[in-house]
Coordinates of C-alpha atoms and ligand atoms in Angstrom, one line a residue:
X1 CA 233.9 178.5 26.3
X2 CA 233.8 175.1 28.1
X3 CA 236.7 175.9 30.4
X4 CA 237.1 172.2 31.2
X5 CA 239.8 170.0 29.7
X6 CA 239.1 166.5 28.3
X7 CA 241.4 164.2 30.3
X8 CA 241.4 160.6 31.4
X9 CA 241.3 161.2 35.1
X10 CA 237.4 161.6 35.4
X11 CA 237.0 158.1 34.0
X12 CA 239.0 156.6 36.8
X13 CA 237.3 158.8 39.4
X14 CA 233.9 157.7 38.2
X15 CA 234.7 154.0 38.2
X16 CA 236.0 154.2 41.7
X17 CA 233.1 156.3 42.9
X18 CA 230.2 154.5 41.3
X19 CA 231.6 151.0 40.8
X20 CA 234.1 150.5 43.7
X21 CA 233.3 146.8 43.9
X22 CA 233.3 146.0 40.2
X23 CA 236.2 143.6 39.6
X24 CA 239.4 143.7 37.6
X25 CA 240.7 140.2 37.0
X26 CA 244.0 139.1 35.5
X27 CA 245.7 135.9 34.5
X28 CA 249.3 136.6 35.5
X29 CA 252.7 134.8 35.5
X30 CA 251.8 133.8 39.0
X31 CA 248.1 132.9 38.8
X32 CA 244.8 134.7 38.8
X33 CA 244.8 138.2 40.5
X34 CA 241.5 139.7 41.4
X35 CA 240.7 143.1 42.9
X36 CA 238.1 145.9 42.7
X37 CA 238.1 149.3 41.0
X38 CA 238.5 150.8 44.5
X39 CA 241.7 148.8 45.1
X40 CA 242.8 149.4 41.5
X41 CA 242.5 153.2 41.9
X42 CA 244.5 153.0 45.1
X43 CA 247.2 151.1 43.2
X44 CA 247.3 153.8 40.5
X45 CA 248.0 156.4 43.2
X46 CA 250.7 154.2 44.8
X47 CA 252.3 153.9 41.4
X48 CA 252.1 157.7 40.9
X49 CA 253.8 158.2 44.3
X50 CA 256.5 155.7 43.4
X51 CA 257.1 157.4 40.0
X52 CA 257.0 160.8 41.7
X53 CA 259.5 159.7 44.3
X54 CA 261.8 158.4 41.5
X55 CA 261.7 161.8 39.9
X56 CA 259.4 161.2 37.0
X57 CA 257.5 164.4 36.3
X58 CA 255.2 165.9 33.8
X59 CA 256.2 165.2 30.2
X60 CA 258.6 162.3 31.1
X61 CA 258.1 159.1 29.2
X62 CA 257.6 155.8 31.0
X63 CA 257.9 152.6 28.9
X64 CA 256.1 149.3 29.3
X65 CA 257.2 146.0 27.9
X66 CA 254.4 143.8 29.1
X67 CA 251.5 141.5 28.3
X68 CA 247.9 142.2 29.3
X69 CA 247.5 142.1 33.1
X70 CA 246.4 144.2 36.0
X71 CA 249.8 145.8 36.7
X72 CA 250.1 146.9 33.1
X73 CA 246.6 148.3 33.5
X74 CA 247.8 150.2 36.6
X75 CA 250.2 152.1 34.4
X76 CA 247.4 153.0 32.0
X77 CA 245.9 155.5 34.4
X78 CA 248.7 155.9 36.9
X79 CA 251.2 157.3 34.3
X80 CA 249.1 159.7 32.2
X81 CA 247.1 160.9 35.2
X82 CA 250.3 162.2 36.8
X83 CA 251.2 164.1 33.6
X84 CA 253.8 161.6 32.3
X85 CA 253.5 159.8 29.0
X86 CA 252.8 156.1 28.8
X87 CA 254.9 154.5 26.0
X88 CA 253.9 150.9 25.3
X89 CA 256.6 149.0 23.5
X90 CA 255.9 146.0 21.3
X91 CA 258.1 143.1 22.5
X92 CA 257.5 141.1 19.3
X93 CA 259.6 143.5 17.2
X94 CA 263.2 142.7 16.1
X95 CA 265.8 143.9 18.5
X96 CA 267.0 146.8 16.4
X97 CA 263.5 148.2 16.2
X98 CA 263.2 148.1 19.9
X99 CA 266.5 149.9 20.2
X100 CA 265.4 152.6 17.9
X101 CA 262.1 153.0 19.7
X102 CA 263.6 153.3 23.2
X103 CA 266.3 155.7 22.0
X104 CA 263.9 157.8 20.0
X105 CA 261.3 158.1 22.8
X106 CA 264.0 158.6 25.5
X107 CA 262.1 156.5 28.0
X108 CA 263.3 157.1 31.6
X109 CA 261.9 154.0 33.2
X110 CA 260.7 150.7 31.7
X111 CA 258.3 148.3 33.3
X112 CA 258.8 144.8 31.9
X113 CA 257.4 141.3 32.3
X114 CA 259.7 138.5 33.6
X115 CA 258.9 136.4 30.6
X116 CA 260.0 139.3 28.3
X117 CA 263.2 140.2 30.3
X118 CA 265.5 138.1 28.2
X119 CA 264.1 139.7 25.0
X120 CA 264.5 143.2 26.4
X121 CA 268.0 142.2 27.7
X122 CA 269.0 141.1 24.2
X123 CA 267.8 144.4 22.7
X124 CA 269.3 146.6 25.4
X125 CA 272.1 148.2 23.5
X126 CA 273.8 150.6 26.0
X127 CA 273.8 153.6 23.6
X128 CA 270.2 153.1 22.6
X129 CA 269.1 152.6 26.2
X130 CA 271.1 155.5 27.7
X131 CA 268.0 157.3 28.8
X132 CA 266.7 154.4 30.9
X133 CA 267.4 155.0 34.5
X134 CA 265.4 152.1 36.0
X135 CA 263.9 148.8 34.9
X136 CA 261.0 147.5 37.0
X137 CA 260.1 143.8 36.6
X138 CA 256.4 143.1 37.0
X139 CA 256.7 139.9 39.1
X140 CA 258.0 138.8 42.4
X141 CA 261.2 137.3 41.1
X142 CA 263.9 139.4 39.4
X143 CA 265.4 137.5 36.5
X144 CA 269.1 137.3 35.9
X145 CA 269.4 139.6 32.9
X146 CA 271.7 142.4 31.9
X147 CA 269.3 145.2 32.7
X148 CA 270.6 147.7 35.2
X149 CA 269.4 148.9 37.7
X150 CA 266.6 146.4 38.1
X151 CA 264.0 146.2 40.8
X152 CA 260.6 144.5 41.1
X153 CA 257.2 146.1 40.8
X154 CA 256.0 145.3 44.3
X155 CA 259.1 146.7 46.0
X156 CA 258.7 149.8 43.8
X157 CA 255.0 150.4 44.5
X158 CA 253.5 148.6 47.5
X159 CA 254.9 150.7 50.4
X160 CA 253.7 153.9 48.8
X161 CA 250.7 156.0 50.1
X162 CA 247.4 155.4 48.4
X163 CA 246.8 159.2 48.5
X164 CA 247.9 161.3 45.6
X165 CA 246.6 164.6 44.3
X166 CA 246.4 164.2 40.5
X167 CA 247.6 167.4 38.9
X168 CA 245.3 169.5 36.8
X169 CA 246.3 168.6 33.3
X170 CA 245.6 170.3 29.9
X171 CA 243.9 168.2 27.3
X172 CA 246.9 169.0 25.1
X173 CA 249.3 167.2 27.5
X174 CA 250.8 164.0 26.1
X175 CA 249.2 160.9 27.6
X176 CA 250.4 158.1 25.5
X177 CA 252.8 157.0 22.8
X178 CA 253.0 154.0 20.4
X179 CA 255.3 153.2 17.5
X180 CA 254.0 151.9 14.2
X181 CA 256.2 149.7 12.1
X182 CA 253.7 149.2 9.3
X183 CA 255.5 151.2 6.6
X184 CA 259.0 150.8 5.3
X185 CA 261.9 152.2 7.2
X186 CA 262.2 152.8 11.0
X187 CA 259.2 152.6 13.2
X188 CA 257.4 155.9 13.6
X189 CA 256.2 157.4 16.9
X190 CA 252.6 158.4 17.4
X191 CA 251.8 160.5 20.4
X192 CA 248.4 160.6 22.0
X193 CA 247.2 163.7 23.9
X194 CA 244.8 163.5 26.8
X195 CA 242.1 164.8 24.5
X196 CA 242.8 162.2 21.8
X197 CA 242.4 159.4 24.3
X198 CA 239.4 161.0 25.9
X199 CA 237.6 161.5 22.6
X200 CA 238.4 158.0 21.4
X201 CA 237.1 156.6 24.7
X202 CA 233.8 158.5 24.4
X203 CA 233.3 157.4 20.8
X204 CA 234.1 153.8 21.7
X205 CA 231.3 153.9 24.3
X206 CA 228.7 154.7 21.7
X207 CA 226.5 151.9 20.3
X208 CA 227.9 152.8 16.9
X209 CA 231.3 151.5 18.1
X210 CA 231.5 149.0 21.0
X211 CA 228.6 150.2 23.1
X212 CA 230.3 148.9 26.3
X213 CA 228.0 149.1 29.4
X214 CA 228.6 148.7 33.1
X215 CA 227.0 145.2 33.0
X216 CA 229.7 144.1 30.5
X217 CA 232.7 141.9 31.2
X218 CA 235.4 143.1 28.9
X219 CA 238.5 141.1 27.9
X220 CA 241.0 142.6 25.5
X221 CA 243.1 139.9 23.9
X222 CA 244.6 142.4 21.6
X223 CA 247.9 143.2 23.3
X224 CA 248.1 146.3 25.6
X225 CA 251.2 147.2 23.6
X226 CA 249.1 147.6 20.5
X227 CA 247.6 151.1 20.8
X228 CA 246.3 150.6 24.3
X229 CA 244.6 147.3 23.5
X230 CA 242.5 149.3 21.0
X231 CA 241.5 151.6 23.9
X232 CA 239.4 148.9 25.6
X233 CA 240.7 149.3 29.1
X234 CA 239.9 153.0 29.0
X235 CA 236.5 152.4 27.6
X236 CA 235.7 149.6 30.0
X237 CA 236.7 151.9 33.0
X238 CA 234.6 154.8 31.6
X239 CA 231.7 152.4 31.5
X240 CA 232.4 150.8 34.9
X241 CA 232.5 147.3 33.3
X242 CA 234.3 144.4 34.8
X243 CA 237.7 143.8 33.2
X244 CA 239.5 140.6 32.5
X245 CA 243.1 140.6 31.3
X246 CA 244.3 137.3 29.7
X247 CA 248.0 137.7 30.6
X248 CA 251.1 136.5 28.9
X249 CA 250.8 134.8 25.5
X250 CA 247.3 133.3 26.2
X251 CA 246.4 130.0 24.4
X252 CA 242.9 129.2 23.2
X253 CA 242.4 127.1 26.3
X254 CA 243.2 130.1 28.6
X255 CA 240.8 132.3 26.7
X256 CA 238.1 129.6 26.8
X257 CA 238.4 129.2 30.6
X258 CA 238.4 133.0 31.2
X259 CA 235.3 133.4 29.1
X260 CA 233.5 130.6 31.0
X261 CA 234.7 131.4 34.5
X262 CA 234.5 135.2 34.4
X263 CA 231.4 135.5 32.1
X264 CA 233.1 137.6 29.4
X265 CA 230.6 139.4 27.3
X266 CA 232.9 141.3 24.9
X267 CA 236.4 140.5 23.8
X268 CA 238.7 141.7 21.0
X269 CA 241.7 140.6 19.0
X270 CA 243.2 139.9 15.6
X271 CA 241.6 137.2 13.4
X272 CA 244.3 134.6 14.2
X273 CA 243.2 134.6 17.9
X274 CA 239.6 133.8 17.0
X275 CA 240.5 131.2 14.4
X276 CA 242.6 129.6 17.1
X277 CA 239.6 129.5 19.4
X278 CA 237.4 127.9 16.7
X279 CA 240.1 125.3 16.1
X280 CA 240.2 124.5 19.8
X281 CA 236.4 124.3 20.0
X282 CA 236.5 121.4 17.4
X283 CA 238.2 119.2 20.0
X284 CA 237.0 120.7 23.3
X285 CA 233.7 121.7 24.8
X286 CA 233.6 125.4 25.4
X287 CA 230.6 127.3 26.8
X288 CA 230.4 130.6 25.0
X289 CA 226.9 131.5 26.3
X290 CA 228.1 134.7 28.1
X291 CA 229.8 136.0 25.1
X292 CA 227.9 138.6 23.0
X293 CA 230.5 140.3 20.8
X294 CA 234.0 139.6 19.5
X295 CA 235.7 142.7 18.1
X296 CA 238.0 141.7 15.2
X297 CA 240.5 144.1 13.7
X298 CA 244.1 144.7 12.8
X299 CA 243.5 142.5 9.7
X300 CA 240.4 141.6 7.8
X301 CA 237.9 139.4 9.6
X302 CA 237.3 136.4 7.3
X303 CA 233.6 135.9 6.5
X304 CA 233.8 132.2 7.5
X305 CA 234.9 133.3 11.0
X306 CA 231.9 135.7 11.2
X307 CA 229.5 133.0 10.1
X308 CA 230.9 130.3 12.5
X309 CA 230.7 132.6 15.5
X310 CA 227.2 133.6 14.5
X311 CA 226.2 130.0 14.8
X312 CA 227.3 130.2 18.5
X313 CA 225.2 133.3 18.9
X314 CA 228.2 135.6 19.0
X315 CA 228.3 138.8 16.9
X316 CA 231.6 139.6 15.2
X317 CA 232.2 143.3 15.2
X318 CA 234.7 144.0 12.5
X319 CA 236.7 147.2 13.1
X320 CA 239.5 149.0 11.3
X321 CA 242.0 151.2 12.8
X322 CA 245.7 152.3 12.9
X323 CA 248.2 153.3 15.5
X324 CA 247.7 156.8 14.0
X325 CA 244.0 156.7 14.8
X326 CA 244.2 155.8 18.5
X327 CA 243.3 153.3 16.9
X328 CA 239.6 152.7 15.9
X329 CA 238.3 154.5 12.9
X330 CA 235.5 152.3 11.4
X331 CA 233.2 149.7 12.8
X332 CA 231.0 147.4 10.8
X333 CA 227.6 147.6 12.4
X334 CA 224.4 147.2 10.4
X335 CA 222.4 150.3 9.6
X336 CA 218.6 150.1 10.3
X337 CA 218.0 149.6 6.6
X338 CA 220.0 146.4 6.7
X339 CA 218.8 144.7 9.9
X340 CA 216.2 142.7 8.0
X341 CA 218.4 142.0 5.0
X342 CA 219.3 138.4 4.0
X343 CA 222.0 136.7 6.1
X344 CA 224.4 136.7 3.2
X345 CA 224.0 140.5 2.7
X346 CA 224.6 141.0 6.4
X347 CA 227.8 138.8 6.3
X348 CA 228.9 140.8 3.3
X349 CA 228.6 144.0 5.2
X350 CA 230.2 142.6 8.4
X351 CA 233.1 141.4 6.3
X352 CA 233.8 145.0 5.2
X353 CA 235.8 147.3 7.5
X354 CA 232.6 149.2 8.1
X355 CA 231.2 152.7 8.8
X356 CA 233.2 155.6 9.9
X357 CA 232.9 156.2 13.7
X358 CA 230.9 159.3 14.7
X359 CA 233.3 162.2 15.2
X360 CA 235.7 161.5 12.4
X361 CA 235.6 162.2 8.7
X362 CA 237.0 160.3 5.7
X363 CA 237.5 160.7 2.0
X364 CA 238.8 158.4 -0.6
X365 CA 240.9 159.8 -3.4
X366 CA 242.3 158.5 -6.6
X367 CA 245.8 159.1 -8.0
X368 CA 244.8 162.6 -9.1
X369 CA 243.4 163.5 -5.7
X370 CA 239.8 163.4 -6.9
X371 CA 237.2 161.8 -4.7
X372 CA 235.9 158.5 -5.9
X373 CA 232.2 157.7 -6.2
X374 CA 230.7 155.6 -3.4
X375 CA 229.6 152.7 -5.7
X376 CA 231.5 149.8 -4.2
X377 CA 233.6 149.6 -7.3
X378 CA 235.8 152.6 -7.7
X379 CA 238.8 152.6 -5.4
X380 CA 241.4 155.0 -4.0
X381 CA 243.4 155.8 -0.9
X382 CA 241.5 156.3 2.4
X383 CA 242.2 159.6 4.2
X384 CA 240.8 160.3 7.6
X385 CA 240.8 163.2 10.1
X386 CA 239.3 163.8 13.5
X387 CA 239.8 164.4 17.2
X388 CA 241.7 161.1 17.8
X389 CA 243.6 161.0 14.5
X390 CA 247.2 162.2 14.7
X391 CA 248.4 165.0 12.4
X392 CA 252.1 164.2 12.6
X393 CA 254.7 161.6 13.6
X394 CA 257.1 162.3 16.5
X395 CA 260.2 164.0 15.1
X396 CA 259.8 162.6 11.6
X397 CA 259.6 165.6 9.3
X398 CA 260.0 163.6 6.2
X399 CA 257.2 161.2 7.0
X400 CA 255.1 164.1 8.0
X401 CA 255.4 165.6 4.6
X402 CA 254.4 162.4 2.7
X403 CA 251.9 160.8 5.1
X404 CA 249.7 163.8 5.8
X405 CA 247.7 166.1 3.6
X406 CA 247.0 169.1 5.9
X407 CA 244.9 167.7 8.7
X408 CA 244.2 164.5 6.7
X409 CA 246.1 161.3 7.5
X410 CA 246.9 159.3 4.4
X411 CA 246.2 155.8 5.6
X412 CA 247.9 153.9 2.8
X413 CA 244.9 151.6 2.7
X414 CA 243.2 151.3 -0.7
X415 CA 239.5 151.0 -0.3
X416 CA 236.1 151.1 -2.0
X417 CA 233.0 152.6 -0.4
X418 CA 229.6 151.2 -1.2
X419 CA 226.4 153.1 -1.5
X420 CA 225.5 152.3 2.1
X421 CA 228.7 154.0 3.2
X422 CA 230.6 150.8 4.1
X423 CA 234.4 151.0 3.6
X424 CA 236.2 148.0 2.3
X425 CA 240.0 147.6 2.1
X426 CA 241.0 146.1 -1.2
X427 CA 244.8 146.7 -1.2
X428 CA 247.6 148.6 0.4
X429 CA 249.6 151.4 -1.1
X430 CA 252.9 150.0 0.1
X431 CA 254.0 146.5 0.0
X432 CA 254.0 145.5 3.7
X433 CA 253.1 142.2 5.2
X434 CA 250.8 141.7 8.2
X435 CA 251.1 138.3 9.8
X436 CA 248.9 137.4 12.7
X437 CA 248.2 141.1 13.3
X438 CA 251.9 142.1 13.4
X439 CA 253.9 143.8 10.7
X440 CA 256.8 142.4 8.7
X441 CA 258.8 144.8 6.6
X442 CA 259.3 143.2 3.2
X443 CA 261.9 145.8 2.4
X444 CA 264.1 144.9 5.4
X445 CA 264.0 141.2 4.5
X446 CA 264.8 142.0 0.9
X447 CA 267.8 144.1 1.9
X448 CA 269.0 141.4 4.2
X449 CA 268.6 138.7 1.6
X450 CA 270.3 140.8 -1.1
X451 CA 273.3 141.2 1.2
X452 CA 274.2 137.6 0.4
X453 CA 276.8 137.6 -2.4
X454 CA 275.1 134.9 -4.4
X455 CA 271.8 136.7 -4.6
X456 CA 271.4 139.0 -7.6
X457 CA 267.8 140.2 -6.9
X458 CA 265.2 139.5 -4.2
X459 CA 261.7 140.6 -3.6
X460 CA 259.6 139.6 -0.6
X461 CA 255.8 139.4 -1.1
X462 CA 252.9 138.6 1.3
X463 CA 251.0 135.5 0.4
X464 CA 247.5 134.8 1.7
X465 CA 247.5 132.4 4.6
X466 CA 244.5 130.8 6.3
X467 CA 245.7 131.2 9.9
X468 CA 248.1 134.2 9.8
X469 CA 246.3 136.1 7.0
X470 CA 249.6 136.8 5.3
X471 CA 253.0 135.2 5.3
X472 CA 256.2 136.4 3.6
X473 CA 257.7 134.5 0.7
X474 CA 261.1 135.4 -0.8
X475 CA 261.4 135.5 -4.6
X476 CA 265.1 135.2 -5.5
X477 CA 267.2 135.5 -8.6
X478 CA 270.6 133.8 -8.7
X479 CA 273.1 132.7 -11.3
X480 CA 272.6 129.2 -12.8
X481 CA 275.6 127.7 -11.0
X482 CA 274.4 128.6 -7.5
X483 CA 273.4 125.7 -5.2
X484 CA 269.9 126.8 -4.3
X485 CA 269.4 124.4 -1.4
X486 CA 272.6 125.5 0.3
X487 CA 271.8 129.1 -0.4
X488 CA 268.3 128.7 1.2
X489 CA 269.9 127.2 4.3
X490 CA 272.4 130.0 4.5
X491 CA 269.8 132.7 4.1
X492 CA 267.6 131.1 6.8
X493 CA 270.5 131.1 9.2
X494 CA 271.5 134.7 8.3
X495 CA 267.9 136.0 8.8
X496 CA 267.4 134.1 12.0
X497 CA 270.3 135.9 13.6
X498 CA 268.8 139.3 13.0
X499 CA 265.0 138.8 13.0
X500 CA 262.5 137.0 15.1
X501 CA 261.4 133.6 14.0
X502 CA 258.0 134.8 12.8
X503 CA 259.6 137.2 10.3
X504 CA 261.4 134.4 8.4
X505 CA 259.9 133.8 4.9
X506 CA 257.8 130.6 4.7
X507 CA 259.0 130.0 1.2
X508 CA 262.1 130.7 -0.9
X509 CA 261.2 130.6 -4.6
X510 CA 263.9 130.9 -7.2
X511 CA 262.8 132.7 -10.3
X512 CA 264.4 134.0 -13.5
X513 CA 263.7 137.6 -13.1
X514 CA 261.7 140.1 -10.9
X515 CA 259.3 142.1 -13.0
X516 CA 260.1 145.8 -13.1
X517 CA 258.1 149.0 -13.5
X518 CA 258.8 151.5 -16.3
X519 CA 261.2 153.2 -13.9
X520 CA 263.1 150.0 -13.2
X521 CA 261.7 149.4 -9.7
X522 CA 260.6 145.9 -8.6
X523 CA 256.9 145.6 -9.4
X524 CA 255.5 143.6 -6.5
X525 CA 252.1 143.9 -8.0
X526 CA 253.1 142.1 -11.2
X527 CA 255.0 139.6 -9.2
X528 CA 252.0 138.8 -7.0
X529 CA 249.8 138.5 -10.0
X530 CA 252.3 136.2 -11.8
X531 CA 252.4 133.8 -8.9
X532 CA 248.8 134.1 -7.8
X533 CA 247.4 130.7 -7.0
X534 CA 250.8 129.0 -7.0
X535 CA 251.8 127.1 -3.9
X536 CA 254.6 129.2 -2.5
X537 CA 254.5 128.2 1.2
X538 CA 256.6 125.4 2.5
X539 CA 254.2 122.9 4.1
X540 CA 255.4 122.8 7.6
X541 CA 256.5 126.4 8.0
X542 CA 253.5 128.2 9.3
X543 CA 253.1 126.1 12.4
X544 CA 256.0 127.8 14.1
X545 CA 255.4 131.2 12.5
X546 CA 253.4 132.6 15.4
X547 CA 254.4 136.1 16.6
X548 CA 253.6 134.8 20.1
X549 CA 256.4 132.3 19.8
X550 CA 259.1 134.9 20.2
Ligands
AMP1 P1 248.6 149.3 12.9 O1 249.1 150.7 12.8 O2 249.7 148.3 13.2 O3 247.4 149.2 13.8 O4 248.1 148.9 11.4 C1 247.2 149.6 10.7 C2 246.9 148.9 9.4 O5 246.4 147.6 9.7 C3 245.8 149.5 8.6 O6 246.3 150.7 7.9 C4 245.4 148.4 7.7 O7 246.3 148.2 6.6 C5 245.5 147.2 8.6 N1 244.2 146.9 9.3 C6 243.7 147.3 10.5 N2 242.5 146.8 10.7 C7 242.1 146.1 9.6 C8 241.0 145.4 9.2 N3 239.9 145.3 10.0 N4 241.0 144.8 8.0 C9 242.1 144.9 7.2 N5 243.2 145.6 7.5 C10 243.2 146.2 8.7

């Protein structure tokens, strides 16, 4: 019997005790903020006092609607350490998803960035937001939006005492929550216990994962609303590393200057971000000499990106994960047998999603549930289980029946495993689209398009895209006498009203018929095959298709 619970609080305690002067730096709406772990820890206790004073107690959910910055980071320890549950909300989602998420989670208080206030305001349906008793803007000016009651973060926190006795928590207490919108239907809630976040942090510290050390300078570009920025703020704190937060919607120029000025050694984000930095570096001089590793995940790391960063002496660490896996599950590091391999072989391995992290298990099964051979050819669905893999969705019994097999999570990713143990994603079980690291539901777009009276059938498929990895294209069937140009304009206007700009299809293709399966369902696989290699994207569309634009 260990008799000691695995919770997050000792990570903060250690950082404050051993590394009181190590810095936490943030690019914010108001300029660069800089303080130390000692000051940071005081702020987390002030925040806990403020929440306590407001009446937030153990088990209550506190939402955040924020970019990556120091105040958001204060909620990372401040909220779970006091026994409440930190619910990070993705501001890039369509309004109705945000409504569902807030209603489902019953958040009592929401912290929000001033630049996102308008978005939250437009999503704040009174019924869905009934549970929210207070909005707190993280900035000195309170914007004029319809969020009531509204105060600002400094007024909420800064007069509070820096003393707070963290309660003794159980490792089974809920610490975090994040919704996944990858599959069809409404976003599903994943809850993280203290133990899940503790074990994920410990595994991330190992050299098999990120191997973050106290000498590192860590900059998560992956948003803090995406599964705790892949756990990097917790891992960096556990290590006592310096942390750098790139703030609201960072541009490549912002990232370049933070890397140079703060001496960033390890950073992380979706491929689009790193493609953007490469593009920027064609025109601008950037000193990447401090940078050792870029962690790429959320979508496949293109081999060309791995090779180009290698030329700058930067290792790309390709990782795979899911909201359901807290999130990191595999990391593509070379085994000793491969360290002297030819460069092409290494790039080939780095381009795969990688090796399972120590602590979790996987298996890959075919349609009959039999495990496939690890020969790099046979493929099947990836199933994982382990201490930081969830075994259920929050209040979604139906999804729990289909997406789990006992303690195994069915990932929906179709993979091969080679004889060195490297997992590679080759397909997805469901037809969903990931653009710039963010999900777009093809089914929702199809339903919206088919609601138009002139449309007989519509299917939305993901098409490969250099910058965004995938973009949606609508394949539409109409009667001969329909004016297609007019219909396209009408559809665009209709979709724009309901969905963020980056959800809008980049192509509207009129076809004779959508191929069907034997049971009469749309066969997206056949459709994709039929149109493979055909230019489906409108030329100018992708430029304004950035999730960050919304
Ligand atoms: P999310 O829950 O939004 O983090 O999405 C998880 C899904 O993103 C996975 O099931 C994969 O389909 C996809 N994904 C995550 N990481 C990678 C990667 N490195 N390569 C390809 N797909 C990935």
